Protein backbone atom coordinates (compact mmCIF):
# COMPACT_ATOMS: atom_id res chain seq x y z
CA UNK A 1 0.00 0.00 0.00
CA UNK A 2 2.42 2.62 -1.24
CA UNK A 3 1.81 6.34 -1.19
CA UNK A 4 3.76 8.12 -3.89
CA UNK A 5 4.44 11.86 -4.14
CA UNK A 6 3.46 13.03 -7.62
CA UNK A 7 5.89 14.71 -9.98
CA UNK A 8 4.82 18.38 -10.04
CA UNK A 9 6.85 20.72 -12.17
CA UNK A 10 7.50 24.05 -10.46
CA UNK A 11 6.03 22.78 -7.19
CA UNK A 12 7.44 19.52 -5.82
CA UNK A 13 11.13 20.27 -6.16
CA UNK A 14 13.88 19.08 -3.83
CA UNK A 15 12.82 21.52 -1.08
CA UNK A 16 9.18 20.51 -1.12
CA UNK A 17 10.13 16.83 -1.18
CA UNK A 18 12.26 17.45 1.92
CA UNK A 19 9.42 19.27 3.67
CA UNK A 20 6.71 16.72 2.87
CA UNK A 21 8.80 13.62 3.47
CA UNK A 22 9.81 15.02 6.87
CA UNK A 23 6.13 15.28 7.75
CA UNK A 24 5.83 11.63 6.73
CA UNK A 25 3.58 9.09 5.03
CA UNK A 26 5.26 8.96 1.64
CA UNK A 27 6.98 5.80 0.41
CA UNK A 28 8.38 7.16 -2.85
CA UNK A 29 8.84 10.46 -4.70
CA UNK A 30 9.12 11.23 -8.42
CA UNK A 31 11.07 14.28 -9.62
CA UNK A 32 9.60 16.97 -11.84
CA UNK A 33 9.91 15.97 -15.50
CA UNK A 34 13.23 16.45 -17.25
CA UNK A 35 12.49 17.27 -20.87
CA UNK A 36 14.75 15.27 -23.21
CA UNK A 37 14.77 16.75 -26.69
CA UNK A 38 18.17 16.76 -28.35
CA UNK A 39 21.02 16.07 -25.97
CA UNK A 40 22.40 13.80 -23.31
CA UNK A 41 22.43 15.97 -20.22
CA UNK A 42 25.55 16.43 -18.12
CA UNK A 43 25.47 15.18 -14.54
CA UNK A 44 24.89 18.68 -13.16
CA UNK A 45 21.49 18.92 -14.89
CA UNK A 46 20.29 15.65 -13.38
CA UNK A 47 21.61 16.71 -9.99
CA UNK A 48 19.78 20.02 -10.23
CA UNK A 49 16.47 18.20 -10.67
CA UNK A 50 17.40 15.45 -8.26
CA UNK A 51 19.94 16.63 -5.65
CA UNK A 52 19.14 13.37 -3.85
CA UNK A 53 21.44 11.65 -6.40
CA UNK A 54 24.23 12.81 -4.09
CA UNK A 55 22.65 11.16 -1.04
CA UNK A 56 21.97 7.65 -2.27
CA UNK A 57 18.86 8.72 -4.19
CA UNK A 58 16.93 9.37 -0.98
CA UNK A 59 15.54 12.41 0.81
CA UNK A 60 17.01 13.27 4.22
CA UNK A 61 14.22 11.28 5.83
CA UNK A 62 15.15 8.24 3.74
CA UNK A 63 12.39 8.22 1.13
CA UNK A 64 13.59 7.02 -2.31
CA UNK A 65 13.29 9.39 -5.26
CA UNK A 66 13.05 8.27 -8.88
CA UNK A 67 13.78 10.49 -11.88
CA UNK A 68 11.16 11.34 -14.47
CA UNK A 69 12.13 11.80 -18.12
CA UNK A 70 9.88 13.12 -20.87
CA UNK A 71 10.39 13.03 -24.63
CA UNK A 72 9.51 11.24 -27.84
CA UNK A 73 12.86 9.92 -29.04
CA UNK A 74 13.52 6.36 -27.77
CA UNK A 75 17.30 6.40 -28.31
CA UNK A 76 17.82 9.77 -26.67
CA UNK A 77 15.59 8.84 -23.74
CA UNK A 78 17.49 5.57 -23.39
CA UNK A 79 20.86 7.34 -23.39
CA UNK A 80 19.70 9.86 -20.79
CA UNK A 81 18.20 7.09 -18.69
CA UNK A 82 21.50 5.20 -18.79
CA UNK A 83 23.33 8.37 -17.77
CA UNK A 84 21.11 9.15 -14.80
CA UNK A 85 21.15 5.49 -13.77
CA UNK A 86 24.94 5.63 -13.73
CA UNK A 87 24.64 8.63 -11.39
CA UNK A 88 22.74 6.49 -8.90
CA UNK A 89 19.06 7.04 -9.79
CA UNK A 90 16.93 4.46 -7.97
CA UNK A 91 14.44 4.29 -10.84
CA UNK A 92 13.35 5.93 -14.08
CA UNK A 93 9.81 7.12 -14.70
CA UNK A 94 8.56 8.08 -18.17
CA UNK A 95 6.04 10.89 -18.62
CA UNK A 96 3.22 10.24 -21.10
CA UNK A 97 0.78 12.62 -19.47
CA UNK A 98 1.94 16.21 -19.76
CA UNK A 99 -0.87 18.28 -21.33
CA UNK A 100 1.17 21.44 -22.06
CA UNK A 101 0.63 22.68 -25.63
CA UNK A 102 4.28 23.46 -26.22
CA UNK A 103 5.35 20.01 -25.02
CA UNK A 104 2.69 18.24 -27.08
CA UNK A 105 3.57 20.21 -30.21
CA UNK A 106 7.13 18.98 -29.77
CA UNK A 107 6.11 15.32 -29.75
CA UNK A 108 6.26 14.59 -26.02
CA UNK A 109 4.03 14.06 -23.00
CA UNK A 110 0.37 13.19 -23.58
CA UNK A 111 0.52 13.58 -27.39
CA UNK A 112 2.24 10.17 -27.45
CA UNK A 113 -0.96 8.62 -26.11
CA UNK A 114 -2.16 8.69 -29.73
CA UNK A 115 0.53 6.15 -30.65
CA UNK A 116 0.64 3.07 -28.39
CA UNK A 117 3.36 1.46 -30.52
CA UNK A 118 5.65 4.42 -29.87
CA UNK A 119 4.99 4.21 -26.15
CA UNK A 120 5.99 0.56 -26.19
CA UNK A 121 9.11 1.36 -28.20
CA UNK A 122 10.16 4.10 -25.76
CA UNK A 123 9.57 2.02 -22.64
CA UNK A 124 11.43 -0.94 -24.18
CA UNK A 125 14.40 1.22 -25.23
CA UNK A 126 14.70 2.75 -21.77
CA UNK A 127 14.22 -0.62 -20.08
CA UNK A 128 17.05 -2.08 -22.18
CA UNK A 129 19.40 0.82 -21.41
CA UNK A 130 19.47 0.61 -17.61
CA UNK A 131 20.63 -2.20 -15.30
CA UNK A 132 18.00 -4.79 -14.52
CA UNK A 133 17.69 -3.87 -10.84
CA UNK A 134 16.63 -0.30 -11.69
CA UNK A 135 12.87 -0.17 -12.21
CA UNK A 136 11.45 1.62 -15.22
CA UNK A 137 7.91 2.91 -14.72
CA UNK A 138 5.53 5.10 -16.70
CA UNK A 139 2.79 7.62 -16.01
CA UNK A 140 -0.11 7.98 -18.42
CA UNK A 141 -3.43 9.75 -18.73
CA UNK A 142 -6.53 7.99 -20.04
CA UNK A 143 -5.92 9.32 -23.52
CA UNK A 144 -5.32 12.39 -25.61
CA UNK A 145 -8.70 13.55 -26.97
CA UNK A 146 -10.70 10.55 -25.75
CA UNK A 147 -10.31 7.28 -23.85
CA UNK A 148 -10.42 4.90 -26.83
CA UNK A 149 -6.74 3.91 -26.52
CA UNK A 150 -6.55 3.80 -22.71
CA UNK A 151 -6.20 0.03 -22.41
CA UNK A 152 -3.96 -0.24 -25.45
CA UNK A 153 -1.59 2.41 -24.08
CA UNK A 154 -1.46 0.69 -20.71
CA UNK A 155 -0.70 -2.61 -22.46
CA UNK A 156 2.05 -0.88 -24.43
CA UNK A 157 3.66 0.26 -21.18
CA UNK A 158 3.50 -3.28 -19.80
CA UNK A 159 4.76 -4.86 -23.03
CA UNK A 160 7.66 -2.43 -23.06
CA UNK A 161 8.78 -3.91 -19.76
CA UNK A 162 7.67 -1.35 -17.18
CA UNK A 163 7.60 -2.50 -13.56
CA UNK A 164 4.45 -0.51 -12.79
CA UNK A 165 2.23 2.21 -14.23
CA UNK A 166 0.62 5.33 -12.75
CA UNK A 167 -2.72 6.27 -14.26
CA UNK A 168 -3.89 9.88 -13.93
CA UNK A 169 -7.56 9.22 -14.51
CA UNK A 170 -8.31 11.92 -17.08
CA UNK A 171 -7.60 12.53 -20.74
CA UNK A 172 -5.38 15.36 -21.89
CA UNK A 173 -8.52 17.10 -23.16
CA UNK A 174 -10.07 16.92 -19.70
CA UNK A 175 -7.08 18.79 -18.28
CA UNK A 176 -7.52 18.94 -14.51
CA UNK A 177 -11.32 19.16 -14.58
CA UNK A 178 -13.04 16.99 -11.99
CA UNK A 179 -14.02 14.24 -11.78
CA UNK A 180 -11.09 11.87 -12.11
CA UNK A 181 -12.47 8.65 -13.65
CA UNK A 182 -11.31 6.13 -11.07
CA UNK A 183 -13.54 3.47 -12.70
CA UNK A 184 -11.25 3.65 -15.75
CA UNK A 185 -8.27 2.89 -13.53
CA UNK A 186 -10.10 -0.29 -12.50
CA UNK A 187 -10.55 -1.27 -16.15
CA UNK A 188 -6.84 -0.79 -16.78
CA UNK A 189 -5.88 -2.65 -13.62
CA UNK A 190 -7.97 -5.64 -14.67
CA UNK A 191 -6.32 -5.68 -18.10
CA UNK A 192 -2.73 -5.66 -16.79
CA UNK A 193 -0.53 -7.89 -14.67
CA UNK A 194 1.86 -5.14 -13.44
CA UNK A 195 0.86 -2.98 -10.44
CA UNK A 196 -1.32 0.01 -11.31
CA UNK A 197 -1.08 3.17 -9.20
CA UNK A 198 -4.21 5.34 -8.98
CA UNK A 199 -3.84 9.09 -9.39
CA UNK A 200 -6.16 12.07 -9.58
CA UNK A 201 -8.29 14.07 -7.17
CA UNK A 202 -7.37 12.45 -3.88
CA UNK A 203 -7.76 15.41 -1.52
CA UNK A 204 -8.72 13.65 1.72
CA UNK A 205 -8.71 10.31 3.54
CA UNK A 206 -12.30 9.84 2.38
CA UNK A 207 -11.26 10.34 -1.26
CA UNK A 208 -8.47 7.83 -0.74
CA UNK A 209 -10.87 5.19 0.58
CA UNK A 210 -13.29 5.83 -2.29
CA UNK A 211 -10.53 5.79 -4.90
CA UNK A 212 -9.20 2.48 -3.58
CA UNK A 213 -12.66 0.99 -3.55
CA UNK A 214 -13.51 2.11 -7.10
CA UNK A 215 -10.11 1.49 -8.72
CA UNK A 216 -9.21 -1.60 -6.72
CA UNK A 217 -5.63 -0.29 -6.55
CA UNK A 218 -3.34 -0.80 -3.56
CA UNK A 219 -1.08 2.12 -4.39
CA UNK A 220 -1.89 5.78 -4.91
CA UNK A 221 -0.09 8.91 -6.05
CA UNK A 222 -0.87 12.27 -4.41
CA UNK A 223 -0.28 15.61 -6.13
CA UNK A 224 -2.30 18.73 -5.43
CA UNK A 225 -3.95 17.07 -2.44
CA UNK A 226 -0.59 16.87 -0.67
CA UNK A 227 0.08 20.50 -1.42
CA UNK A 228 -3.28 21.60 -0.06
CA UNK A 229 -3.05 19.26 2.92
CA UNK A 230 0.58 18.45 3.75
CA UNK A 231 -0.45 15.78 6.26
CA UNK A 232 -2.58 13.86 3.75
CA UNK A 233 -0.01 11.10 3.15
CA UNK A 234 0.63 10.82 6.89
CA UNK A 235 -3.07 10.55 7.70
CA UNK A 236 -3.54 7.86 5.01
CA UNK A 237 -0.53 5.86 6.14
CA UNK A 238 -1.63 6.00 9.80
CA UNK A 239 -5.06 4.83 8.70
CA UNK A 240 -3.51 1.93 6.79
CA UNK A 241 -1.45 0.97 9.84
CA UNK A 242 -4.43 1.27 12.18
CA UNK A 243 -2.71 4.05 14.13
CA UNK A 244 -4.24 7.18 15.60
CA UNK A 245 -3.71 10.45 13.78
CA UNK A 246 -4.05 13.95 15.17
CA UNK A 247 -4.01 16.74 12.64
CA UNK A 248 -1.77 19.75 13.20
CA UNK A 249 -3.45 22.89 14.43
CA UNK A 250 -3.52 26.03 12.31
CA UNK A 251 -0.74 27.56 14.42
CA UNK A 252 1.42 24.51 13.64
CA UNK A 253 0.65 24.98 9.95
CA UNK A 254 1.65 28.65 10.37
CA UNK A 255 5.00 27.44 11.74
CA UNK A 256 5.32 25.11 8.77
CA UNK A 257 4.76 28.00 6.36
CA UNK A 258 7.43 30.02 8.19
CA UNK A 259 9.78 27.06 8.00
CA UNK A 260 9.14 26.82 4.26
CA UNK A 261 9.80 30.57 4.06
CA UNK A 262 13.30 30.02 5.44
CA UNK A 263 13.96 27.19 2.99
CA UNK A 264 12.75 29.20 0.00
CA UNK A 265 14.66 32.33 1.02
CA UNK A 266 17.86 30.32 1.28
CA UNK A 267 17.31 28.52 -2.02
CA UNK A 268 15.79 31.00 -4.46
CA UNK A 269 16.55 34.34 -6.00
CA UNK A 270 14.67 36.96 -3.90
CA UNK A 271 12.50 37.79 -6.94
CA UNK A 272 10.89 34.34 -6.80
CA UNK A 273 10.36 33.99 -3.06
CA UNK A 274 6.99 35.74 -2.77
CA UNK A 275 5.57 33.75 -5.70
CA UNK A 276 6.51 30.39 -4.22
CA UNK A 277 5.17 31.27 -0.78
CA UNK A 278 1.91 32.68 -2.09
CA UNK A 279 1.42 29.65 -4.34
CA UNK A 280 1.53 27.34 -1.33
CA UNK A 281 -0.58 29.54 0.94
CA UNK A 282 -3.20 29.67 -1.81
CA UNK A 283 -3.31 25.86 -2.08
CA UNK A 284 -3.40 25.45 1.71
CA UNK A 285 -6.56 27.57 1.63
CA UNK A 286 -8.42 24.55 0.28
CA UNK A 287 -7.90 22.77 3.63
CA UNK A 288 -7.42 25.57 6.15
CA UNK A 289 -9.94 28.48 6.08
CA UNK A 290 -7.29 30.60 7.84
CA UNK A 291 -4.92 30.13 4.93
CA UNK A 292 -7.63 31.16 2.48
CA UNK A 293 -8.14 34.37 4.46
CA UNK A 294 -4.38 34.90 4.74
CA UNK A 295 -4.01 34.51 0.99
CA UNK A 296 -6.63 37.19 0.36
CA UNK A 297 -4.60 39.53 2.55
CA UNK A 298 -1.26 38.93 0.83
CA UNK A 299 -2.21 38.19 -2.77
CA UNK A 300 -1.09 41.61 -4.04
CA UNK A 301 1.89 41.89 -1.68
CA UNK A 302 5.36 41.45 -3.17
CA UNK A 303 7.42 42.54 -0.19
CA UNK A 304 8.70 39.34 1.41
CA UNK A 305 9.23 40.95 4.84
CA UNK A 306 5.62 42.13 4.92
CA UNK A 307 4.32 38.72 3.82
CA UNK A 308 6.32 37.08 6.59
CA UNK A 309 4.90 39.53 9.13
CA UNK A 310 1.38 38.73 7.96
CA UNK A 311 1.98 34.99 8.24
CA UNK A 312 3.51 35.37 11.72
CA UNK A 313 0.81 37.63 13.12
CA UNK A 314 -2.18 36.22 11.29
CA UNK A 315 -5.19 35.51 13.48
CA UNK A 316 -8.57 34.71 12.03
C1 LIG B 1 1.56 22.29 -11.36
C2 LIG B 1 1.59 20.86 -11.84
C3 LIG B 1 2.76 20.32 -12.30
C4 LIG B 1 2.81 18.99 -12.74
N1 LIG B 1 3.99 18.46 -13.19
C5 LIG B 1 4.04 17.15 -13.60
C6 LIG B 1 5.27 16.55 -14.01
O1 LIG B 1 6.35 17.17 -13.99
N2 LIG B 1 5.23 15.25 -14.42
C7 LIG B 1 4.06 14.51 -14.42
O2 LIG B 1 4.08 13.34 -14.80
N3 LIG B 1 2.91 15.06 -14.01
C8 LIG B 1 2.87 16.34 -13.59
N4 LIG B 1 1.69 16.87 -13.14
C9 LIG B 1 0.51 15.98 -12.97
C10 LIG B 1 0.48 15.41 -11.54
O3 LIG B 1 1.58 14.58 -11.30
C11 LIG B 1 -0.82 14.60 -11.29
O4 LIG B 1 -0.88 13.56 -12.23
C12 LIG B 1 -2.08 15.46 -11.42
O5 LIG B 1 -1.94 16.69 -10.74
C13 LIG B 1 -3.31 14.71 -10.87
O6 LIG B 1 -3.10 14.32 -9.53
P1 LIG B 1 -3.69 15.18 -8.29
O7 LIG B 1 -5.16 15.33 -8.51
O8 LIG B 1 -3.33 14.37 -7.08
O9 LIG B 1 -3.00 16.51 -8.33
C14 LIG B 1 1.63 18.20 -12.71
C15 LIG B 1 0.44 18.76 -12.23
C16 LIG B 1 0.41 20.07 -11.80
C17 LIG B 1 -0.89 20.63 -11.28
Coordinates of C-alpha atoms and ligand atoms in Angstrom, one line a residue:
X1 CA 0.0 0.0 0.0
X2 CA 2.4 2.6 -1.2
X3 CA 1.8 6.3 -1.2
X4 CA 3.8 8.1 -3.9
X5 CA 4.4 11.9 -4.1
X6 CA 3.5 13.0 -7.6
X7 CA 5.9 14.7 -10.0
X8 CA 4.8 18.4 -10.0
X9 CA 6.8 20.7 -12.2
X10 CA 7.5 24.1 -10.5
X11 CA 6.0 22.8 -7.2
X12 CA 7.4 19.5 -5.8
X13 CA 11.1 20.3 -6.2
X14 CA 13.9 19.1 -3.8
X15 CA 12.8 21.5 -1.1
X16 CA 9.2 20.5 -1.1
X17 CA 10.1 16.8 -1.2
X18 CA 12.3 17.4 1.9
X19 CA 9.4 19.3 3.7
X20 CA 6.7 16.7 2.9
X21 CA 8.8 13.6 3.5
X22 CA 9.8 15.0 6.9
X23 CA 6.1 15.3 7.7
X24 CA 5.8 11.6 6.7
X25 CA 3.6 9.1 5.0
X26 CA 5.3 9.0 1.6
X27 CA 7.0 5.8 0.4
X28 CA 8.4 7.2 -2.9
X29 CA 8.8 10.5 -4.7
X30 CA 9.1 11.2 -8.4
X31 CA 11.1 14.3 -9.6
X32 CA 9.6 17.0 -11.8
X33 CA 9.9 16.0 -15.5
X34 CA 13.2 16.4 -17.2
X35 CA 12.5 17.3 -20.9
X36 CA 14.7 15.3 -23.2
X37 CA 14.8 16.7 -26.7
X38 CA 18.2 16.8 -28.3
X39 CA 21.0 16.1 -26.0
X40 CA 22.4 13.8 -23.3
X41 CA 22.4 16.0 -20.2
X42 CA 25.5 16.4 -18.1
X43 CA 25.5 15.2 -14.5
X44 CA 24.9 18.7 -13.2
X45 CA 21.5 18.9 -14.9
X46 CA 20.3 15.7 -13.4
X47 CA 21.6 16.7 -10.0
X48 CA 19.8 20.0 -10.2
X49 CA 16.5 18.2 -10.7
X50 CA 17.4 15.5 -8.3
X51 CA 19.9 16.6 -5.7
X52 CA 19.1 13.4 -3.8
X53 CA 21.4 11.6 -6.4
X54 CA 24.2 12.8 -4.1
X55 CA 22.6 11.2 -1.0
X56 CA 22.0 7.6 -2.3
X57 CA 18.9 8.7 -4.2
X58 CA 16.9 9.4 -1.0
X59 CA 15.5 12.4 0.8
X60 CA 17.0 13.3 4.2
X61 CA 14.2 11.3 5.8
X62 CA 15.2 8.2 3.7
X63 CA 12.4 8.2 1.1
X64 CA 13.6 7.0 -2.3
X65 CA 13.3 9.4 -5.3
X66 CA 13.0 8.3 -8.9
X67 CA 13.8 10.5 -11.9
X68 CA 11.2 11.3 -14.5
X69 CA 12.1 11.8 -18.1
X70 CA 9.9 13.1 -20.9
X71 CA 10.4 13.0 -24.6
X72 CA 9.5 11.2 -27.8
X73 CA 12.9 9.9 -29.0
X74 CA 13.5 6.4 -27.8
X75 CA 17.3 6.4 -28.3
X76 CA 17.8 9.8 -26.7
X77 CA 15.6 8.8 -23.7
X78 CA 17.5 5.6 -23.4
X79 CA 20.9 7.3 -23.4
X80 CA 19.7 9.9 -20.8
X81 CA 18.2 7.1 -18.7
X82 CA 21.5 5.2 -18.8
X83 CA 23.3 8.4 -17.8
X84 CA 21.1 9.2 -14.8
X85 CA 21.1 5.5 -13.8
X86 CA 24.9 5.6 -13.7
X87 CA 24.6 8.6 -11.4
X88 CA 22.7 6.5 -8.9
X89 CA 19.1 7.0 -9.8
X90 CA 16.9 4.5 -8.0
X91 CA 14.4 4.3 -10.8
X92 CA 13.4 5.9 -14.1
X93 CA 9.8 7.1 -14.7
X94 CA 8.6 8.1 -18.2
X95 CA 6.0 10.9 -18.6
X96 CA 3.2 10.2 -21.1
X97 CA 0.8 12.6 -19.5
X98 CA 1.9 16.2 -19.8
X99 CA -0.9 18.3 -21.3
X100 CA 1.2 21.4 -22.1
X101 CA 0.6 22.7 -25.6
X102 CA 4.3 23.5 -26.2
X103 CA 5.4 20.0 -25.0
X104 CA 2.7 18.2 -27.1
X105 CA 3.6 20.2 -30.2
X106 CA 7.1 19.0 -29.8
X107 CA 6.1 15.3 -29.8
X108 CA 6.3 14.6 -26.0
X109 CA 4.0 14.1 -23.0
X110 CA 0.4 13.2 -23.6
X111 CA 0.5 13.6 -27.4
X112 CA 2.2 10.2 -27.4
X113 CA -1.0 8.6 -26.1
X114 CA -2.2 8.7 -29.7
X115 CA 0.5 6.1 -30.6
X116 CA 0.6 3.1 -28.4
X117 CA 3.4 1.5 -30.5
X118 CA 5.7 4.4 -29.9
X119 CA 5.0 4.2 -26.2
X120 CA 6.0 0.6 -26.2
X121 CA 9.1 1.4 -28.2
X122 CA 10.2 4.1 -25.8
X123 CA 9.6 2.0 -22.6
X124 CA 11.4 -0.9 -24.2
X125 CA 14.4 1.2 -25.2
X126 CA 14.7 2.8 -21.8
X127 CA 14.2 -0.6 -20.1
X128 CA 17.0 -2.1 -22.2
X129 CA 19.4 0.8 -21.4
X130 CA 19.5 0.6 -17.6
X131 CA 20.6 -2.2 -15.3
X132 CA 18.0 -4.8 -14.5
X133 CA 17.7 -3.9 -10.8
X134 CA 16.6 -0.3 -11.7
X135 CA 12.9 -0.2 -12.2
X136 CA 11.5 1.6 -15.2
X137 CA 7.9 2.9 -14.7
X138 CA 5.5 5.1 -16.7
X139 CA 2.8 7.6 -16.0
X140 CA -0.1 8.0 -18.4
X141 CA -3.4 9.8 -18.7
X142 CA -6.5 8.0 -20.0
X143 CA -5.9 9.3 -23.5
X144 CA -5.3 12.4 -25.6
X145 CA -8.7 13.6 -27.0
X146 CA -10.7 10.6 -25.7
X147 CA -10.3 7.3 -23.9
X148 CA -10.4 4.9 -26.8
X149 CA -6.7 3.9 -26.5
X150 CA -6.6 3.8 -22.7
X151 CA -6.2 0.0 -22.4
X152 CA -4.0 -0.2 -25.5
X153 CA -1.6 2.4 -24.1
X154 CA -1.5 0.7 -20.7
X155 CA -0.7 -2.6 -22.5
X156 CA 2.0 -0.9 -24.4
X157 CA 3.7 0.3 -21.2
X158 CA 3.5 -3.3 -19.8
X159 CA 4.8 -4.9 -23.0
X160 CA 7.7 -2.4 -23.1
X161 CA 8.8 -3.9 -19.8
X162 CA 7.7 -1.3 -17.2
X163 CA 7.6 -2.5 -13.6
X164 CA 4.4 -0.5 -12.8
X165 CA 2.2 2.2 -14.2
X166 CA 0.6 5.3 -12.8
X167 CA -2.7 6.3 -14.3
X168 CA -3.9 9.9 -13.9
X169 CA -7.6 9.2 -14.5
X170 CA -8.3 11.9 -17.1
X171 CA -7.6 12.5 -20.7
X172 CA -5.4 15.4 -21.9
X173 CA -8.5 17.1 -23.2
X174 CA -10.1 16.9 -19.7
X175 CA -7.1 18.8 -18.3
X176 CA -7.5 18.9 -14.5
X177 CA -11.3 19.2 -14.6
X178 CA -13.0 17.0 -12.0
X179 CA -14.0 14.2 -11.8
X180 CA -11.1 11.9 -12.1
X181 CA -12.5 8.7 -13.7
X182 CA -11.3 6.1 -11.1
X183 CA -13.5 3.5 -12.7
X184 CA -11.2 3.6 -15.7
X185 CA -8.3 2.9 -13.5
X186 CA -10.1 -0.3 -12.5
X187 CA -10.5 -1.3 -16.2
X188 CA -6.8 -0.8 -16.8
X189 CA -5.9 -2.6 -13.6
X190 CA -8.0 -5.6 -14.7
X191 CA -6.3 -5.7 -18.1
X192 CA -2.7 -5.7 -16.8
X193 CA -0.5 -7.9 -14.7
X194 CA 1.9 -5.1 -13.4
X195 CA 0.9 -3.0 -10.4
X196 CA -1.3 0.0 -11.3
X197 CA -1.1 3.2 -9.2
X198 CA -4.2 5.3 -9.0
X199 CA -3.8 9.1 -9.4
X200 CA -6.2 12.1 -9.6
X201 CA -8.3 14.1 -7.2
X202 CA -7.4 12.5 -3.9
X203 CA -7.8 15.4 -1.5
X204 CA -8.7 13.6 1.7
X205 CA -8.7 10.3 3.5
X206 CA -12.3 9.8 2.4
X207 CA -11.3 10.3 -1.3
X208 CA -8.5 7.8 -0.7
X209 CA -10.9 5.2 0.6
X210 CA -13.3 5.8 -2.3
X211 CA -10.5 5.8 -4.9
X212 CA -9.2 2.5 -3.6
X213 CA -12.7 1.0 -3.6
X214 CA -13.5 2.1 -7.1
X215 CA -10.1 1.5 -8.7
X216 CA -9.2 -1.6 -6.7
X217 CA -5.6 -0.3 -6.5
X218 CA -3.3 -0.8 -3.6
X219 CA -1.1 2.1 -4.4
X220 CA -1.9 5.8 -4.9
X221 CA -0.1 8.9 -6.0
X222 CA -0.9 12.3 -4.4
X223 CA -0.3 15.6 -6.1
X224 CA -2.3 18.7 -5.4
X225 CA -3.9 17.1 -2.4
X226 CA -0.6 16.9 -0.7
X227 CA 0.1 20.5 -1.4
X228 CA -3.3 21.6 -0.1
X229 CA -3.1 19.3 2.9
X230 CA 0.6 18.4 3.8
X231 CA -0.4 15.8 6.3
X232 CA -2.6 13.9 3.7
X233 CA 0.0 11.1 3.2
X234 CA 0.6 10.8 6.9
X235 CA -3.1 10.5 7.7
X236 CA -3.5 7.9 5.0
X237 CA -0.5 5.9 6.1
X238 CA -1.6 6.0 9.8
X239 CA -5.1 4.8 8.7
X240 CA -3.5 1.9 6.8
X241 CA -1.5 1.0 9.8
X242 CA -4.4 1.3 12.2
X243 CA -2.7 4.1 14.1
X244 CA -4.2 7.2 15.6
X245 CA -3.7 10.4 13.8
X246 CA -4.0 14.0 15.2
X247 CA -4.0 16.7 12.6
X248 CA -1.8 19.7 13.2
X249 CA -3.4 22.9 14.4
X250 CA -3.5 26.0 12.3
X251 CA -0.7 27.6 14.4
X252 CA 1.4 24.5 13.6
X253 CA 0.7 25.0 10.0
X254 CA 1.6 28.6 10.4
X255 CA 5.0 27.4 11.7
X256 CA 5.3 25.1 8.8
X257 CA 4.8 28.0 6.4
X258 CA 7.4 30.0 8.2
X259 CA 9.8 27.1 8.0
X260 CA 9.1 26.8 4.3
X261 CA 9.8 30.6 4.1
X262 CA 13.3 30.0 5.4
X263 CA 14.0 27.2 3.0
X264 CA 12.7 29.2 0.0
X265 CA 14.7 32.3 1.0
X266 CA 17.9 30.3 1.3
X267 CA 17.3 28.5 -2.0
X268 CA 15.8 31.0 -4.5
X269 CA 16.6 34.3 -6.0
X270 CA 14.7 37.0 -3.9
X271 CA 12.5 37.8 -6.9
X272 CA 10.9 34.3 -6.8
X273 CA 10.4 34.0 -3.1
X274 CA 7.0 35.7 -2.8
X275 CA 5.6 33.8 -5.7
X276 CA 6.5 30.4 -4.2
X277 CA 5.2 31.3 -0.8
X278 CA 1.9 32.7 -2.1
X279 CA 1.4 29.6 -4.3
X280 CA 1.5 27.3 -1.3
X281 CA -0.6 29.5 0.9
X282 CA -3.2 29.7 -1.8
X283 CA -3.3 25.9 -2.1
X284 CA -3.4 25.5 1.7
X285 CA -6.6 27.6 1.6
X286 CA -8.4 24.6 0.3
X287 CA -7.9 22.8 3.6
X288 CA -7.4 25.6 6.1
X289 CA -9.9 28.5 6.1
X290 CA -7.3 30.6 7.8
X291 CA -4.9 30.1 4.9
X292 CA -7.6 31.2 2.5
X293 CA -8.1 34.4 4.5
X294 CA -4.4 34.9 4.7
X295 CA -4.0 34.5 1.0
X296 CA -6.6 37.2 0.4
X297 CA -4.6 39.5 2.6
X298 CA -1.3 38.9 0.8
X299 CA -2.2 38.2 -2.8
X300 CA -1.1 41.6 -4.0
X301 CA 1.9 41.9 -1.7
X302 CA 5.4 41.5 -3.2
X303 CA 7.4 42.5 -0.2
X304 CA 8.7 39.3 1.4
X305 CA 9.2 40.9 4.8
X306 CA 5.6 42.1 4.9
X307 CA 4.3 38.7 3.8
X308 CA 6.3 37.1 6.6
X309 CA 4.9 39.5 9.1
X310 CA 1.4 38.7 8.0
X311 CA 2.0 35.0 8.2
X312 CA 3.5 35.4 11.7
X313 CA 0.8 37.6 13.1
X314 CA -2.2 36.2 11.3
X315 CA -5.2 35.5 13.5
X316 CA -8.6 34.7 12.0
Ligands
LIG1 C1 1.6 22.3 -11.4 C2 1.6 20.9 -11.8 C3 2.8 20.3 -12.3 C4 2.8 19.0 -12.7 N1 4.0 18.5 -13.2 C5 4.0 17.2 -13.6 C6 5.3 16.6 -14.0 O1 6.3 17.2 -14.0 N2 5.2 15.3 -14.4 C7 4.1 14.5 -14.4 O2 4.1 13.3 -14.8 N3 2.9 15.1 -14.0 C8 2.9 16.3 -13.6 N4 1.7 16.9 -13.1 C9 0.5 16.0 -13.0 C10 0.5 15.4 -11.5 O3 1.6 14.6 -11.3 C11 -0.8 14.6 -11.3 O4 -0.9 13.6 -12.2 C12 -2.1 15.5 -11.4 O5 -1.9 16.7 -10.7 C13 -3.3 14.7 -10.9 O6 -3.1 14.3 -9.5 P1 -3.7 15.2 -8.3 O7 -5.2 15.3 -8.5 O8 -3.3 14.4 -7.1 O9 -3.0 16.5 -8.3 C14 1.6 18.2 -12.7 C15 0.4 18.8 -12.2 C16 0.4 20.1 -11.8 C17 -0.9 20.6 -11.3

